[in-house]
Short mmCIF file of C-alpha atoms in Angstrom, two decimals:
data_model
loop_
_atom_site.label_atom_id
_atom_site.label_comp_id
_atom_site.label_asym_id
_atom_site.label_seq_id
_atom_site.Cartn_x
_atom_site.Cartn_y
_atom_site.Cartn_z
CA MET D 579 -188.12 261.49 148.34
CA LYS D 580 -186.75 258.45 149.95
CA PHE D 581 -183.64 258.00 151.08
CA ARG D 582 -181.18 255.66 152.14
CA SER D 583 -138.20 266.78 129.48
CA ALA D 584 -137.93 268.99 126.22
CA LEU D 585 -137.69 271.91 127.86
CA PRO D 586 -135.10 273.89 129.53
CA LEU D 587 -135.30 272.93 133.65
CA ALA D 588 -135.94 276.12 134.14
CA ALA D 589 -138.63 276.93 131.36
CA MET D 590 -140.53 273.32 132.62
CA LEU D 591 -140.62 274.43 136.35
CA ALA D 592 -142.07 277.65 135.18
CA VAL D 593 -144.58 275.93 133.30
CA LEU D 594 -145.46 273.83 135.49
CA SER D 595 -146.28 276.05 137.92
CA GLY D 596 -147.97 278.09 135.90
CA LEU D 597 -150.62 275.22 135.83
CA ALA D 598 -150.37 274.31 139.04
CA LEU D 599 -154.17 274.51 140.82
CA PRO D 600 -154.43 277.50 143.78
CA ALA D 601 -153.64 276.25 146.95
CA SER D 602 -157.48 276.38 147.76
CA ALA D 603 -159.91 275.86 144.89
CA ALA D 604 -163.32 274.89 143.88
CA GLN D 605 -163.79 272.03 141.95
CA VAL D 606 -166.81 269.34 140.85
CA LEU D 607 -167.47 266.72 143.17
CA ARG D 608 -166.68 264.04 140.56
CA ASN D 609 -163.30 264.66 140.10
CA LEU D 610 -162.13 264.46 143.50
CA VAL D 611 -164.03 261.85 144.65
CA SER D 612 -164.69 258.03 143.04
CA ILE D 613 -168.16 255.68 144.21
CA GLU D 614 -167.35 252.60 145.68
CA GLY D 615 -168.53 249.50 143.82
CA VAL D 616 -168.52 251.56 140.63
CA ARG D 617 -165.26 250.65 139.29
CA ASP D 618 -163.35 249.14 136.37
CA ASN D 619 -162.55 245.53 136.29
CA PRO D 620 -159.17 244.15 134.57
CA LEU D 621 -159.86 240.63 132.32
CA VAL D 622 -157.11 238.67 130.73
CA GLY D 623 -157.33 235.80 128.36
CA TYR D 624 -154.53 233.97 126.96
CA GLY D 625 -155.09 232.82 122.81
CA LEU D 626 -153.79 232.43 119.47
CA VAL D 627 -153.12 235.50 116.02
CA VAL D 628 -153.46 233.31 112.95
CA GLY D 629 -153.33 234.78 109.72
CA LEU D 630 -149.40 236.55 110.13
CA ASN D 631 -146.86 236.60 106.87
CA GLY D 632 -144.19 234.48 108.23
CA SER D 633 -143.33 236.48 111.59
CA GLY D 634 -145.06 234.16 114.03
CA ASP D 635 -143.88 232.40 116.68
CA THR D 636 -140.28 230.67 115.91
CA THR D 637 -140.18 226.40 116.66
CA GLN D 638 -138.52 227.84 120.24
CA VAL D 639 -141.13 228.71 121.67
CA LYS D 640 -142.05 225.84 122.56
CA PHE D 641 -145.90 226.36 124.18
CA SER D 642 -146.57 228.04 120.89
CA SER D 643 -146.75 224.86 119.01
CA GLN D 644 -148.09 223.12 122.02
CA SER D 645 -151.21 225.40 121.74
CA VAL D 646 -151.81 224.95 117.68
CA VAL D 647 -152.35 220.93 118.62
CA ASN D 648 -154.61 221.32 121.19
CA MET D 649 -156.67 223.91 119.36
CA LEU D 650 -156.73 221.20 116.51
CA LYS D 651 -157.91 218.52 118.13
CA GLN D 652 -160.55 220.76 119.54
CA PHE D 653 -162.11 220.69 116.03
CA GLY D 654 -161.15 216.75 115.82
CA VAL D 655 -157.09 216.96 113.64
CA LYS D 656 -155.25 214.34 115.54
CA MET D 657 -152.10 215.02 114.84
CA PRO D 658 -148.85 211.42 114.87
CA ASP D 659 -147.88 211.28 119.19
CA GLY D 660 -145.16 214.03 119.95
CA ALA D 661 -145.81 216.05 116.78
CA GLU D 662 -144.88 219.77 116.71
CA ALA D 663 -147.30 222.65 114.32
CA LYS D 664 -144.21 224.43 112.85
CA SER D 665 -146.59 227.17 111.75
CA LYS D 666 -144.73 231.23 111.87
CA ASN D 667 -147.97 232.21 111.09
CA VAL D 668 -149.73 231.74 114.56
CA ALA D 669 -148.56 233.55 117.12
CA THR D 670 -149.31 233.03 120.76
CA VAL D 671 -150.76 236.20 122.70
CA MET D 672 -151.71 237.70 126.28
CA VAL D 673 -155.45 239.13 125.61
CA SER D 674 -156.60 242.01 128.23
CA ALA D 675 -159.32 244.40 128.51
CA VAL D 676 -161.15 246.49 130.80
CA PHE D 677 -164.77 245.49 131.95
CA PRO D 678 -166.41 249.15 132.92
CA PRO D 679 -168.75 249.53 135.33
CA GLY D 680 -172.06 249.03 134.60
CA TYR D 681 -171.92 247.64 131.44
CA ARG D 682 -174.42 244.20 130.25
CA ARG D 683 -174.08 241.73 128.95
CA GLY D 684 -174.10 241.91 124.99
CA GLN D 685 -172.62 245.08 124.90
CA ALA D 686 -168.75 245.47 123.31
CA ILE D 687 -165.61 246.28 124.68
CA ASP D 688 -161.80 247.22 123.34
CA VAL D 689 -158.61 244.07 124.06
CA THR D 690 -155.66 244.95 124.20
CA VAL D 691 -153.49 241.93 122.03
CA SER D 692 -149.74 241.58 122.78
CA SER D 693 -147.55 239.00 121.78
CA LEU D 694 -146.19 236.29 124.22
CA GLY D 695 -143.36 234.81 122.26
CA ASP D 696 -140.88 235.58 119.70
CA ALA D 697 -143.23 237.01 116.64
CA LYS D 698 -141.77 239.85 115.16
CA SER D 699 -145.36 241.62 114.52
CA LEU D 700 -149.18 241.14 114.72
CA ARG D 701 -149.41 243.10 112.00
CA GLY D 702 -152.22 241.58 109.83
CA GLY D 703 -152.97 238.91 112.22
CA THR D 704 -156.79 237.21 113.35
CA LEU D 705 -157.14 236.53 117.18
CA LEU D 706 -159.07 233.31 117.68
CA LEU D 707 -161.96 233.31 120.24
CA THR D 708 -160.34 233.18 123.18
CA GLN D 709 -162.21 233.94 126.73
CA LEU D 710 -160.85 236.50 129.21
CA ARG D 711 -161.39 235.99 133.04
CA ALA D 712 -161.24 238.25 135.73
CA ALA D 713 -159.37 237.64 139.05
CA ASP D 714 -161.94 234.84 140.45
CA ASN D 715 -160.71 232.53 137.40
CA GLU D 716 -164.72 233.25 136.06
CA THR D 717 -164.95 234.19 132.07
CA TYR D 718 -166.63 237.55 131.59
CA ALA D 719 -166.30 238.75 127.88
CA LEU D 720 -164.97 236.42 124.75
CA ALA D 721 -162.54 238.45 122.52
CA GLN D 722 -161.82 237.63 118.92
CA GLY D 723 -160.99 239.88 115.40
CA ASN D 724 -158.60 241.46 113.39
CA VAL D 725 -155.75 243.15 115.82
CA VAL D 726 -154.53 246.56 114.90
CA VAL D 727 -151.03 246.70 114.69
CA GLY D 728 -149.64 250.72 114.97
CA GLY D 729 -146.16 249.49 114.48
CA LEU D 730 -143.97 248.46 111.87
CA ASN D 731 -140.87 245.74 111.40
CA ALA D 732 -139.20 244.66 108.14
CA THR D 733 -136.66 242.84 107.48
CA GLY D 734 -134.26 242.14 104.77
CA LYS D 735 -132.37 238.95 103.51
CA SER D 736 -128.46 240.28 104.87
CA GLY D 737 -130.57 240.01 108.71
CA SER D 738 -130.28 244.00 108.51
CA SER D 739 -133.97 245.01 110.02
CA VAL D 740 -136.34 248.07 111.04
CA THR D 741 -138.75 248.64 114.07
CA VAL D 742 -141.42 251.53 114.01
CA ASN D 743 -142.99 252.00 117.11
CA THR D 744 -144.21 247.97 118.74
CA PRO D 745 -145.29 245.72 116.01
CA THR D 746 -145.58 243.35 118.65
CA SER D 747 -148.26 244.63 120.39
CA GLY D 748 -152.03 245.93 118.94
CA ARG D 749 -155.54 246.70 119.56
CA ILE D 750 -159.16 245.02 118.32
CA PRO D 751 -161.82 247.59 118.81
CA ASN D 752 -165.49 246.73 120.19
CA GLY D 753 -163.21 242.78 119.96
CA ALA D 754 -164.97 241.29 122.79
CA ASN D 755 -168.81 240.29 123.69
CA ILE D 756 -169.27 241.23 127.43
CA GLU D 757 -170.80 237.36 128.15
CA ARG D 758 -171.55 237.44 132.05
CA GLU D 759 -172.23 240.56 134.21
CA ILE D 760 -170.47 241.79 137.11
CA LEU D 761 -172.45 242.39 140.26
CA SER D 762 -172.88 245.48 142.51
CA ASP D 763 -174.25 246.53 145.08
CA PHE D 764 -174.78 250.48 144.32
CA SER D 765 -178.21 249.85 143.54
CA THR D 766 -179.06 247.84 146.73
CA LYS D 767 -177.54 250.06 149.34
CA PRO D 768 -179.35 252.41 151.81
CA SER D 769 -176.36 254.78 151.24
CA VAL D 770 -173.21 255.53 148.68
CA THR D 771 -169.69 255.62 149.87
CA LEU D 772 -167.36 258.11 148.13
CA ASN D 773 -163.95 257.80 148.62
CA LEU D 774 -161.66 260.26 147.95
CA ARG D 775 -158.79 260.18 145.45
CA HIS D 776 -156.55 262.16 147.58
CA PRO D 777 -157.88 262.23 151.25
CA HIS D 778 -158.06 264.92 153.13
CA PHE D 779 -159.76 266.29 156.33
CA GLU D 780 -161.14 269.59 155.12
CA THR D 781 -162.03 268.56 151.64
CA ALA D 782 -163.73 265.15 153.48
CA ILE D 783 -166.08 268.37 155.57
CA ASN D 784 -166.26 270.73 152.61
CA ILE D 785 -167.85 268.21 150.89
CA VAL D 786 -170.43 266.51 153.71
CA GLU D 787 -171.33 270.56 154.17
CA ALA D 788 -172.44 271.17 150.54
CA VAL D 789 -173.93 267.94 150.14
CA ASN D 790 -176.57 268.40 153.13
CA ARG D 791 -176.66 272.12 152.14
CA ARG D 792 -178.26 270.73 149.13
CA PHE D 793 -179.60 267.59 149.60
CA GLY D 794 -180.55 268.48 153.94
CA ALA D 795 -178.76 265.89 156.18
CA VAL D 796 -177.62 263.06 154.10
CA ALA D 797 -173.66 263.56 154.28
CA THR D 798 -171.48 262.29 156.85
CA THR D 799 -168.10 261.48 157.42
CA ARG D 800 -165.69 259.42 159.30
CA ASP D 801 -162.38 259.78 158.72
CA ALA D 802 -160.27 261.69 156.10
CA THR D 803 -160.54 259.18 153.44
CA SER D 804 -164.47 258.64 152.30
CA VAL D 805 -168.15 260.32 152.80
CA ASP D 806 -171.51 258.23 153.20
CA VAL D 807 -174.39 259.65 151.39
CA LEU D 808 -177.84 258.39 151.89
CA ALA D 809 -179.30 258.05 148.38
CA PRO D 810 -182.98 257.51 147.09
CA GLU D 811 -183.96 253.71 146.96
CA ASN D 812 -186.13 253.78 143.43
CA PRO D 813 -183.32 252.77 141.02
CA THR D 814 -184.21 255.58 138.51
CA GLN D 815 -184.24 258.44 141.22
CA ARG D 816 -181.11 257.49 142.99
CA VAL D 817 -179.39 257.72 139.33
CA ALA D 818 -180.71 261.33 138.73
CA PHE D 819 -179.69 261.86 142.58
CA MET D 820 -176.25 260.75 141.81
CA ALA D 821 -175.73 262.34 138.59
CA LYS D 822 -176.72 266.00 140.46
CA LEU D 823 -174.29 265.34 143.36
CA GLU D 824 -171.52 264.57 140.90
CA ALA D 825 -172.34 267.94 139.74
CA LEU D 826 -171.80 269.48 143.24
CA THR D 827 -169.30 272.85 143.36
CA VAL D 828 -166.95 271.53 146.31
CA ASP D 829 -164.16 273.96 148.21
CA VAL D 830 -160.64 271.84 147.98
CA GLY D 831 -158.71 271.82 151.37
CA VAL D 832 -155.71 273.90 151.40
CA ASP D 833 -153.09 271.13 151.18
CA THR D 834 -148.89 270.89 151.89
CA PRO D 835 -147.28 272.27 149.14
CA LYS D 836 -144.87 269.50 147.59
CA VAL D 837 -141.45 269.18 145.74
CA VAL D 838 -141.84 266.11 143.39
CA PHE D 839 -138.51 264.39 141.60
CA ASN D 840 -138.58 261.71 140.17
CA SER D 841 -134.98 260.36 139.72
CA ARG D 842 -135.63 258.01 136.99
CA THR D 843 -135.82 260.99 134.67
CA GLY D 844 -134.75 263.97 136.65
CA THR D 845 -138.57 265.43 136.53
CA VAL D 846 -138.75 268.91 139.21
CA VAL D 847 -141.83 269.70 140.08
CA ILE D 848 -142.69 272.40 142.64
CA ALA D 849 -146.18 273.16 143.71
CA GLU D 850 -147.34 276.94 144.22
CA GLY D 851 -147.17 278.08 147.11
CA LEU D 852 -143.89 276.62 148.34
CA ARG D 853 -142.29 278.49 150.53
CA VAL D 854 -138.57 278.59 152.11
CA LYS D 855 -136.80 279.81 154.86
CA ALA D 856 -133.60 282.12 154.99
CA ALA D 857 -130.82 279.77 153.95
CA ALA D 858 -127.43 280.44 151.82
CA VAL D 859 -126.21 276.99 149.86
CA THR D 860 -122.94 276.68 148.20
CA HIS D 861 -122.79 273.71 145.24
CA GLY D 862 -119.57 272.80 143.36
CA SER D 863 -119.86 270.38 141.05
CA LEU D 864 -116.29 267.00 141.03
CA LYS D 865 -116.61 266.01 137.43
CA VAL D 866 -113.72 262.60 136.93
CA VAL D 867 -112.44 262.08 133.12
CA ILE D 868 -110.81 258.63 132.49
CA SER D 869 -109.79 258.12 129.56
CA GLU D 870 -108.85 254.49 127.85
CA SER D 871 -106.20 254.32 124.49
CA SER D 872 -103.83 251.53 123.71
CA ALA D 873 -100.28 252.34 122.71
CA VAL D 874 -98.05 249.99 120.31
CA SER D 875 -94.70 248.84 121.12
CA GLN D 876 -92.82 247.44 117.82
CA PRO D 877 -89.39 245.95 118.11
CA ALA D 878 -86.42 246.76 115.73
CA PRO D 879 -85.60 244.94 112.44
CA PHE D 880 -84.36 241.27 112.43
CA GLY D 881 -84.60 241.70 116.52
CA ARG D 882 -86.06 239.22 118.56
CA GLY D 883 -88.74 240.57 120.34
CA GLN D 884 -92.47 240.93 120.17
CA THR D 885 -95.46 243.43 119.28
CA THR D 886 -96.91 244.40 122.57
CA VAL D 887 -99.79 246.50 122.80
CA THR D 888 -99.61 248.73 126.41
CA PRO D 889 -102.44 249.80 127.77
CA GLN D 890 -102.79 253.71 128.69
CA SER D 891 -104.99 255.34 131.13
CA LYS D 892 -105.22 259.26 131.86
CA VAL D 893 -107.14 260.69 134.55
CA SER D 894 -108.64 264.50 134.81
CA VAL D 895 -110.10 266.02 138.27
CA ASP D 896 -112.63 268.74 137.42
CA GLN D 897 -112.92 270.06 140.62
CA GLY D 898 -115.35 272.92 139.19
CA ASN D 899 -116.52 276.75 140.96
CA GLY D 900 -118.83 276.70 143.47
CA ASN D 901 -121.59 279.01 143.85
CA MET D 902 -123.03 280.46 146.86
CA PHE D 903 -126.59 281.95 146.54
CA LYS D 904 -128.80 283.15 149.41
CA TRP D 905 -132.78 282.86 149.53
CA PRO D 906 -134.44 285.20 151.36
CA ALA D 907 -137.76 284.46 154.10
CA GLY D 908 -140.65 283.40 152.49
CA ALA D 909 -139.19 283.05 148.76
CA LYS D 910 -141.73 281.98 146.49
CA LEU D 911 -141.49 279.86 143.59
CA GLN D 912 -140.27 282.53 141.07
CA SER D 913 -137.45 282.97 143.10
CA ILE D 914 -136.51 279.60 142.86
CA ILE D 915 -136.91 279.60 139.46
CA ASP D 916 -134.70 282.52 138.76
CA VAL D 917 -131.97 281.17 141.18
CA VAL D 918 -131.92 278.19 138.81
CA ASN D 919 -131.97 279.49 135.50
CA SER D 920 -128.72 281.63 136.47
CA LEU D 921 -126.83 278.69 137.49
CA GLY D 922 -128.01 276.46 134.64
CA ALA D 923 -128.42 273.98 137.30
CA SER D 924 -129.28 269.96 136.01
CA PRO D 925 -132.16 267.88 137.59
CA ASP D 926 -129.30 266.59 139.92
CA ASP D 927 -128.20 269.35 140.94
CA ILE D 928 -131.51 270.60 141.53
CA MET D 929 -131.97 267.37 144.05
CA ALA D 930 -129.59 267.60 146.41
CA ILE D 931 -129.71 271.24 146.95
CA LEU D 932 -133.47 270.27 147.58
CA GLN D 933 -132.88 267.58 149.64
CA ALA D 934 -130.05 269.68 151.68
CA LEU D 935 -132.76 272.32 152.37
CA ASP D 936 -135.37 269.63 153.56
CA GLN D 937 -132.50 268.26 155.55
CA ALA D 938 -131.69 272.18 157.19
CA GLY D 939 -135.64 272.41 157.60
CA ALA D 940 -135.51 275.57 155.06
CA ILE D 941 -138.42 274.08 153.18
CA GLU D 942 -142.07 275.05 154.15
CA GLY D 943 -143.63 271.56 152.81
CA GLU D 944 -142.83 268.84 151.72
CA LEU D 945 -140.58 266.52 149.60
CA VAL D 946 -141.58 263.64 147.65
CA VAL D 947 -139.08 261.73 146.12
CA ILE D 948 -140.54 259.41 143.36
#
């Protein structure tokens, strides 16, 4: 071979901690890396969906009528100057798809169709022939077909409507055919570059050692992000080599335990292995309630006064009782979960406590807010 948030917070934390991987675990190489030059490429196009039962774009969408006029001109249909095509059975859409690595001319890919105007539903519509372009503005695929919509929209004569899911977006399985291939240097480069999904120096070294034990001195690394591996020149041998390479088992490096908090959803994830130093925390709650009401002042009979409405506001403040709790030095995840469960703390309370512990240097890990 020649080489070249439905659960309670505490319960959710417990479940997520149970799913966490050990600090150092063996994984298949294909789960740890991606191959440089072997990746998906996004495609996008602009098109028309026809055959809608009155649920298409309205006349308020000017570019919709212009698109219909331009399409008719391509088929030799002439319209008077300045005329607008008024058809509620047509909707302007954006068509997107993913060009998988290695696909050849003639193969089919799925496409997603999304309304661009004010159409109410794409159900029952057909996408007309649409060019799909890549970032270089070259056409790589042609899409056409019946749109499959999972949503539903129903409107009554009174204007009442019911919408289920998203009726303005759908898919066409195998709706686009590849017309032009995307070139890749995977089969021509003397070496293959493996990019780590989560850069880590220890993991990179473990990959090099595992590959060299199996295939000889063919792997090298220059940083925590990538590993270069010499590969056979023969295409068939290279494919077989990559299949064996991806199946290797590699020990994952020990990473810094993290606490991840999503500030938008309130989700808190604590990785296995996280420890805290000895710390005492007091966290009180401040509750402010403002209620508005209106008082009506009615004048006496035959009086010259006028009826007036006077707004009244009531503000109440509840300081709440602060709770103090203490974590012993080296406390593990289960200790944190037990404390959270006993206090019934909300995600915001948890985040405030974690930030305070991090500022105090009590968390033996990394706090990440997303």
